[in-house]
PDB file of C-alpha atoms in Angstrom:
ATOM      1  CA  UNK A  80     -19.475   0.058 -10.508  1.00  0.00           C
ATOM      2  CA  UNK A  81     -21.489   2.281  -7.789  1.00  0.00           C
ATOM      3  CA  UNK A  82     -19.390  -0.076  -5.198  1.00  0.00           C
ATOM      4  CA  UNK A  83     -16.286   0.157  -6.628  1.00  0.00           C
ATOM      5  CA  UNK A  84     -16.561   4.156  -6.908  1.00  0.00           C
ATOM      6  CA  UNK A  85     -17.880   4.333  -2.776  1.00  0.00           C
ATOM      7  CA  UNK A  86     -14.981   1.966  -1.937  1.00  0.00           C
ATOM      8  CA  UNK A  87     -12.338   4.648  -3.890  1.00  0.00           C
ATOM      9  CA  UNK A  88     -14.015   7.905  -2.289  1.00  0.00           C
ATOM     10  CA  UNK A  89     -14.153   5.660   1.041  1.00  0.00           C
ATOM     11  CA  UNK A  90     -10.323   5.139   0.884  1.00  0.00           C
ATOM     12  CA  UNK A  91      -9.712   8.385  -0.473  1.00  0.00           C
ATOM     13  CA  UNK A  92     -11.511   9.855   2.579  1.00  0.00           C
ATOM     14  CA  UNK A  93      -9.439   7.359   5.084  1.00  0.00           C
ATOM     15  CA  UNK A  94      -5.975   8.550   3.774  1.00  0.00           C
ATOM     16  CA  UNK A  95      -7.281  12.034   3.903  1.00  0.00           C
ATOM     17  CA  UNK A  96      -7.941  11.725   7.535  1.00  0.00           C
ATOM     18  CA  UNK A  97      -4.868   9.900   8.327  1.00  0.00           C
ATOM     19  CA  UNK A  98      -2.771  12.935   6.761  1.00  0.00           C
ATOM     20  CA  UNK A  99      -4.578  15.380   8.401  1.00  0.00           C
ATOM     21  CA  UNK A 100      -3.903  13.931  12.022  1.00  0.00           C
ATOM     22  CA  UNK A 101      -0.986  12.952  10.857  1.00  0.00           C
ATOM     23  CA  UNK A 102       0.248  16.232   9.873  1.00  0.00           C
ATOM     24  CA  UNK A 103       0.316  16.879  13.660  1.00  0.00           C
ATOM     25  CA  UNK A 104       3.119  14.885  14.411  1.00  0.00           C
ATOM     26  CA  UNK A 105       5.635  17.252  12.474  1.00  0.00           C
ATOM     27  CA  UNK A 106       5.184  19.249  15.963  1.00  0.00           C
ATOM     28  CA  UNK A 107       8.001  17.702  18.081  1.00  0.00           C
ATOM     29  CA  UNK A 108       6.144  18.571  21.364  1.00  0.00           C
ATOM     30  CA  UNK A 109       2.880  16.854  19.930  1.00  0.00           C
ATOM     31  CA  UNK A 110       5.016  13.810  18.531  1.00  0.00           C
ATOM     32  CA  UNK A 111       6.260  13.247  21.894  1.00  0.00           C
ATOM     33  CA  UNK A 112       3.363  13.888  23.990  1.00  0.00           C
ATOM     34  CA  UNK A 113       1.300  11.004  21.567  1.00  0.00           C
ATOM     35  CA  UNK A 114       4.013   8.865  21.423  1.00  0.00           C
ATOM     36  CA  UNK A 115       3.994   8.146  25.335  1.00  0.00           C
ATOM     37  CA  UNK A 116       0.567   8.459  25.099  1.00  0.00           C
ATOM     38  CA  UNK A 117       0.851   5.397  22.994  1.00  0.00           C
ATOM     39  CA  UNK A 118       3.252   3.450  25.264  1.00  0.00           C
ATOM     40  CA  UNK A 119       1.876   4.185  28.243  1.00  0.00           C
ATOM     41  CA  UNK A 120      -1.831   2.952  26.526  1.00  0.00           C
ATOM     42  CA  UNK A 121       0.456  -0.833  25.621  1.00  0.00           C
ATOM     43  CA  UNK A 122      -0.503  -1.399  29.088  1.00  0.00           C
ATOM     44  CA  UNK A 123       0.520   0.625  32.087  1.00  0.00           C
ATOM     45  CA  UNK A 124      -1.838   3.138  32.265  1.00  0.00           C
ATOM     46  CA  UNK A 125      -4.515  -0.203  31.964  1.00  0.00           C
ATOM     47  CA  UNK A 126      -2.767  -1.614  34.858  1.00  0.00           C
ATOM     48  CA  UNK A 127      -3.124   1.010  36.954  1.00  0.00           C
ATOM     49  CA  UNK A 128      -6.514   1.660  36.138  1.00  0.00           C
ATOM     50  CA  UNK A 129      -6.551  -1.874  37.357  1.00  0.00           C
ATOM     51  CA  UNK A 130      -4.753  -1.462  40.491  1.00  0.00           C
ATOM     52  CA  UNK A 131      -7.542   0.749  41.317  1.00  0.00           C
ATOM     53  CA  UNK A 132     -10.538  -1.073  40.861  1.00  0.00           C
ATOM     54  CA  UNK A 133      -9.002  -3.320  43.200  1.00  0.00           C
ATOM     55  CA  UNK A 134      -8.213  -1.181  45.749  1.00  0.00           C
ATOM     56  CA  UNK A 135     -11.356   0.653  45.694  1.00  0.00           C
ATOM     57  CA  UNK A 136     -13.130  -2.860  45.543  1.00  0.00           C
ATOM     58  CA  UNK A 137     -11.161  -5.172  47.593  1.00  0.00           C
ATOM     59  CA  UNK A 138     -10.911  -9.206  46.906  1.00  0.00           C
ATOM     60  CA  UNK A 139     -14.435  -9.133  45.549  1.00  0.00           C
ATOM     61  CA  UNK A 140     -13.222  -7.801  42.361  1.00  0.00           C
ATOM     62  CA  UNK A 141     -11.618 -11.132  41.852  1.00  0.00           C
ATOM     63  CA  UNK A 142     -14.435 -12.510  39.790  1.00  0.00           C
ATOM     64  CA  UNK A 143     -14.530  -8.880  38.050  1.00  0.00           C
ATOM     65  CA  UNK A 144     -10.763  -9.628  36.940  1.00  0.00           C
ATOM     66  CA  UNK A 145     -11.118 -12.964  35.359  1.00  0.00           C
ATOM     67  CA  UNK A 146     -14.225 -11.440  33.192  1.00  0.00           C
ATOM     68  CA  UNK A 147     -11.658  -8.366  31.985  1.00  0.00           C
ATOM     69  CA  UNK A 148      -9.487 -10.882  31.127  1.00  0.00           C
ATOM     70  CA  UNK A 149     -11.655 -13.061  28.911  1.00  0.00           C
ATOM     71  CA  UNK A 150     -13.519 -10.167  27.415  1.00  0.00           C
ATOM     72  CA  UNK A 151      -9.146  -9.031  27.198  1.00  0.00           C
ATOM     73  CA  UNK A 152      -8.663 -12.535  25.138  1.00  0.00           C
ATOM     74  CA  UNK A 153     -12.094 -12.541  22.979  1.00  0.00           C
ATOM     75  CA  UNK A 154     -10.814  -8.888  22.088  1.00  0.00           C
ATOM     76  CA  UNK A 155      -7.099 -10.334  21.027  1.00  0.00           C
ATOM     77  CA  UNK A 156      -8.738 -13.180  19.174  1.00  0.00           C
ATOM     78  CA  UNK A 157     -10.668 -10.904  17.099  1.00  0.00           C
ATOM     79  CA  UNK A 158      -7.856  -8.235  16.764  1.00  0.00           C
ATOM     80  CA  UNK A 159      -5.428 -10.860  15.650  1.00  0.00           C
ATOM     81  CA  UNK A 160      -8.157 -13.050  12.951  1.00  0.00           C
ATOM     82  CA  UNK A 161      -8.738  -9.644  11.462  1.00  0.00           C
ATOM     83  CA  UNK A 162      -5.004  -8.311  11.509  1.00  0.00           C
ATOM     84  CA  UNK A 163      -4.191 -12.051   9.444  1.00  0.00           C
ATOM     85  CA  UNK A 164      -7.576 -11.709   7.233  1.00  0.00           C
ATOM     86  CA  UNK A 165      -6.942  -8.138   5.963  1.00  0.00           C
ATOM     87  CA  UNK A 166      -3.629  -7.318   6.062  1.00  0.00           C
ATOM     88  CA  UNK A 167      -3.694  -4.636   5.501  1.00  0.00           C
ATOM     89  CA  UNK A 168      -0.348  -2.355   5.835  1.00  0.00           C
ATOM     90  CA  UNK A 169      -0.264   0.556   7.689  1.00  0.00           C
ATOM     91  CA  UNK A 170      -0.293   3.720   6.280  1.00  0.00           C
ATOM     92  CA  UNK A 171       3.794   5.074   6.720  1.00  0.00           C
ATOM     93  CA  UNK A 172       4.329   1.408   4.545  1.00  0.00           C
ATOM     94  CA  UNK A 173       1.970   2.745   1.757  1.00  0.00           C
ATOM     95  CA  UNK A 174       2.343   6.143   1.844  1.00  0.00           C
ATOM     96  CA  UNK A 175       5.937   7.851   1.859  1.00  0.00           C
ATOM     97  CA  UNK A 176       4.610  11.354   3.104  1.00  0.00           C
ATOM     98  CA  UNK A 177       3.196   9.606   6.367  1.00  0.00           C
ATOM     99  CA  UNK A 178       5.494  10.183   9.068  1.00  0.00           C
ATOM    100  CA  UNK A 179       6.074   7.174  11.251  1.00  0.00           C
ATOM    101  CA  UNK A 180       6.233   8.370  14.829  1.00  0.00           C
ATOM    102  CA  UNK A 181       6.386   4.899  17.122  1.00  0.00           C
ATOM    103  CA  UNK A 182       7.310   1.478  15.921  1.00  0.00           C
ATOM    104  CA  UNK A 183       4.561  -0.715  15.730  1.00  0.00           C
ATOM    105  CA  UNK A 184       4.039  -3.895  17.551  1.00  0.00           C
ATOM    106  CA  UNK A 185       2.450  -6.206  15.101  1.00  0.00           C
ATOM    107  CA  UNK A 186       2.792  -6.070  10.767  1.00  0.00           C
ATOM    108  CA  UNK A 187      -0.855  -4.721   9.767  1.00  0.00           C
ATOM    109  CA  UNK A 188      -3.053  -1.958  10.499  1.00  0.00           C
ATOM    110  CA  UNK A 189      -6.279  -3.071  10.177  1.00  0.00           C
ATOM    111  CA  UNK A 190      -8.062  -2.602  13.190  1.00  0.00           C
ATOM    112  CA  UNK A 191      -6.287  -0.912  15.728  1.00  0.00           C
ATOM    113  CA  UNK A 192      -5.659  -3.102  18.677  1.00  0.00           C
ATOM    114  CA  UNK A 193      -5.073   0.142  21.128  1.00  0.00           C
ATOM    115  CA  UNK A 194      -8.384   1.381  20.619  1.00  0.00           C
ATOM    116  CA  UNK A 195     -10.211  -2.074  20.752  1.00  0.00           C
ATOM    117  CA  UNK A 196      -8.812  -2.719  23.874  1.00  0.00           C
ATOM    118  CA  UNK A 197      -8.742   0.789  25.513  1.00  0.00           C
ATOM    119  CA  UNK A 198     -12.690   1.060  24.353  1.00  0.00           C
ATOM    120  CA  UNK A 199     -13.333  -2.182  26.035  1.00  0.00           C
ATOM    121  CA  UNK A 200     -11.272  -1.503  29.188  1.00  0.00           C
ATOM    122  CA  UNK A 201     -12.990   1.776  29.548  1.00  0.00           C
ATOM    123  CA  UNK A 202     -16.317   0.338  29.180  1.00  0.00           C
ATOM    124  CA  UNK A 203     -15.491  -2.606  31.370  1.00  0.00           C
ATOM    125  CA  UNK A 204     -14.099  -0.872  34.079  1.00  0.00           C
ATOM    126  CA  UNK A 205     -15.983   2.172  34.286  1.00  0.00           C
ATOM    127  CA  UNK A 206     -19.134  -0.019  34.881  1.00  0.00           C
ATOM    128  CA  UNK A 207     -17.451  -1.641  37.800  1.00  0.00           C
ATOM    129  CA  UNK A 208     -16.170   2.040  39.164  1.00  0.00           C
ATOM    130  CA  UNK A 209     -18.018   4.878  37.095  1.00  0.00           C
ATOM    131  CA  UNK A 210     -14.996   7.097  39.014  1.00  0.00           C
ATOM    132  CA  UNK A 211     -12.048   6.301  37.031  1.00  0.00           C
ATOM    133  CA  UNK A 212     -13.966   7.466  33.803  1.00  0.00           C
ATOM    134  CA  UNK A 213     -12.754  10.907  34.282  1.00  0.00           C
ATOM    135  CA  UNK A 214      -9.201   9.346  33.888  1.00  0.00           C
ATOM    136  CA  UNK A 215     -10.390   6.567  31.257  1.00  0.00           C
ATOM    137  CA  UNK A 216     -12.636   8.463  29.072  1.00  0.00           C
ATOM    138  CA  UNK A 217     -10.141  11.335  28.295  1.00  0.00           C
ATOM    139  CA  UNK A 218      -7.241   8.636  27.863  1.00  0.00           C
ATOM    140  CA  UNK A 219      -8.789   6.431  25.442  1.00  0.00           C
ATOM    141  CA  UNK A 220      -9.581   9.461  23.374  1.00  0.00           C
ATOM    142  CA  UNK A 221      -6.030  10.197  22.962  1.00  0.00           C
ATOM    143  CA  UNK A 222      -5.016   6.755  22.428  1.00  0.00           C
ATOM    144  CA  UNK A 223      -7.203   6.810  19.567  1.00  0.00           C
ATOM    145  CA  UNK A 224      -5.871   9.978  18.263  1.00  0.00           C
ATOM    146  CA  UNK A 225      -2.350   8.721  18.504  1.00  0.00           C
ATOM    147  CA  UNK A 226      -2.623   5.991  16.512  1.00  0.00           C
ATOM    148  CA  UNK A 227      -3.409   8.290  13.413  1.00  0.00           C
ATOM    149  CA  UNK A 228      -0.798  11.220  14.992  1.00  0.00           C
ATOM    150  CA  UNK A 229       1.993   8.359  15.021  1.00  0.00           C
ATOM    151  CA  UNK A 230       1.252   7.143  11.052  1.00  0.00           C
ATOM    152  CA  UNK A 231       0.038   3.689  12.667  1.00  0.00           C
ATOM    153  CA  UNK A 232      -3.512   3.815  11.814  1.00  0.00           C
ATOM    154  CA  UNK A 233      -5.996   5.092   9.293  1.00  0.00           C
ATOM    155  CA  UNK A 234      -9.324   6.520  10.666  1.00  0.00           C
ATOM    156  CA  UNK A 235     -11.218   3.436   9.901  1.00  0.00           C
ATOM    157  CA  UNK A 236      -8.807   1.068  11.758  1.00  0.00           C
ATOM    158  CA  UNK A 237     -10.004   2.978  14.871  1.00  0.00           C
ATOM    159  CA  UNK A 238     -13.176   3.418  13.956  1.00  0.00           C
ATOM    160  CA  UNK A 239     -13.241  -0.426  13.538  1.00  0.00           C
ATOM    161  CA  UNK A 240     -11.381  -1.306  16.340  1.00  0.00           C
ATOM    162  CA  UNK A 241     -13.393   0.838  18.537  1.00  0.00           C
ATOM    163  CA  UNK A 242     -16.643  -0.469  17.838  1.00  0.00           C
ATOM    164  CA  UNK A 243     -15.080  -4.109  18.024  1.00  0.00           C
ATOM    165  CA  UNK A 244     -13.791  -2.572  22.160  1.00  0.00           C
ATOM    166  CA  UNK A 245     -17.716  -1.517  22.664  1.00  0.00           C
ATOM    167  CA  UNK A 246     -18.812  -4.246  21.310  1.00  0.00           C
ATOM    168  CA  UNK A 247     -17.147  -7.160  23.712  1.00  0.00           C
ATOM    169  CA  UNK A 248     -16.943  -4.754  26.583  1.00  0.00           C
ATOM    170  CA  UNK A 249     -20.708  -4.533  26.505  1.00  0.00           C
ATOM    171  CA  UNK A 250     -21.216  -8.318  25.733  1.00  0.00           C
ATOM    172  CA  UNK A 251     -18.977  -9.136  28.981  1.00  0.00           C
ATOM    173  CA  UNK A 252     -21.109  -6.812  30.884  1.00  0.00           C
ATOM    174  CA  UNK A 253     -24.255  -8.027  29.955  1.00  0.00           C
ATOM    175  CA  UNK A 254     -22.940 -11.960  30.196  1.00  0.00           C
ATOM    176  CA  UNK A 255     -21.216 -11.761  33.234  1.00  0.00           C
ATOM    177  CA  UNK A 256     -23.190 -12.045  35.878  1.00  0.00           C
ATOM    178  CA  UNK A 257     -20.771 -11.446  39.198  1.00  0.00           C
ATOM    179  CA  UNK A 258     -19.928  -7.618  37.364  1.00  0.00           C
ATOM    180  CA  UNK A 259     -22.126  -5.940  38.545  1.00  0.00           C
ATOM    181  CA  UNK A 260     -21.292  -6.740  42.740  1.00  0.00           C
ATOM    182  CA  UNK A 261     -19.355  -3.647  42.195  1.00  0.00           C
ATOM    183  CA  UNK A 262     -22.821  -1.394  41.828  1.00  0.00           C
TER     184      UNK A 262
END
C-alpha cells in the first residue's frame, strides 16, 4: 500500500512538473525559441560541436570519433529497449490540457532520447575539449527544458534519460583508452 501511494504522489508530482513547464509554451516567442531548440538538438548543433573537436584536434581525434559513436549506439540501444519496455505515452497523448509544441520522432516518452544523448555528448566531448562547454553546457540545459516546454516529456523522462547520458558518457571515458590524447 505505502508503494502504491509513493508511486501516485510520484506521478502526481511528474504531471505537475510537466504542466508547469509546459504552461510556457502558450508564449508564442518561447514556443518557438524551444522548438528550434529542439530541432537543432536532433543533431546539428551535435555536429557542429563535432566539427570542432576536429578542427581544434586534427586527425588524431579519429580514434576519439569512433568512441562517440559507440558510446552514441550503447546510448540508442538503451533509449530504444526502454522506449519498447515502458511505453509509456507521452504526456499531450494522456493529457488533453498539454499542449503539443513539436512532433515527436518516436511513439513513447519514456526516457527522453534528447537529453540522453545531449548529456552524453556534452560529457564526451567536453572531456576531449573542456572549451566547447560554454556552448554545450548551456545547450543541453535547454534541450532538456524543451522537451517538457514542447508536451514531449515528463520531468522524469529527462531526469531518466539524463542520468542514462552521464552514465555511458562517463563509462566511454573511463573505458576508452585513446580519449584522453586530447588532454
Amino acid at each position: 500500500m505505502k508503494f502504491q501511494n509513493a508511486k501516485i504522489k510520484m506521478l502526481d508530482l511528474d504531471l505537475k512538473g510537466c504542466l508547469y513547464f509546459n504552461h510556457l509554451s502558450q508564449s508564442q516567442r518561447i514556443a518557438l525559441f524551444f522548438k528550434t531548440i529542439s530541432r537543432l538538438g536532433d543533431g546539428p548543433f551535435w555536429y557542429v560541436m563535432l566539427l570542432s573537436v576536429w578542427a581544434m584536434q586534427g586527425w588524431a581525434y579519429l580514434i576519439q570519433i569512433l568512441y562517440l559513436v559507440a558510446a552514441g549506439s550503447v546510448g540508442t540501444l538503451i533509449y530504444k529497449l526502454l522506449k519498447n519496455k515502458t511505453t509509456r505515452p507521452r504526456p499531450y497523448q494522456v493529457h488533453q490540457v498539454i499542449v503539443l509544441g513539436e512532433r515527436p520522432l518516436d511513439h513513447f516518452s519514456f526516457p527522453s532520447g534528447h537529453t540522453l544523448h545531449a548529456v552524453m555528448v556534452t560529457i564526451t566531448l567536453g572531456y576531449i575539449q573542456p572549451l566547447l562547454l560554454i556552448l554545450m553546457l548551456p545547450f543541453t540545459i535547454l534541450v532538456a527544458l524543451s522537451r517538457m516546454i514542447l508536451g514531449l516529456h515528463y520531468p522524469s523522462d529527462v531526469i531518466v534519460g539524463a542520468m542514462i547520458g552521464a552514465s555511458v558518457g562517463s563509462a566511454i571515458i573511463v573505458l576508452a583508452p585513446g580519449l584522453h590524447l586530447a588532454l
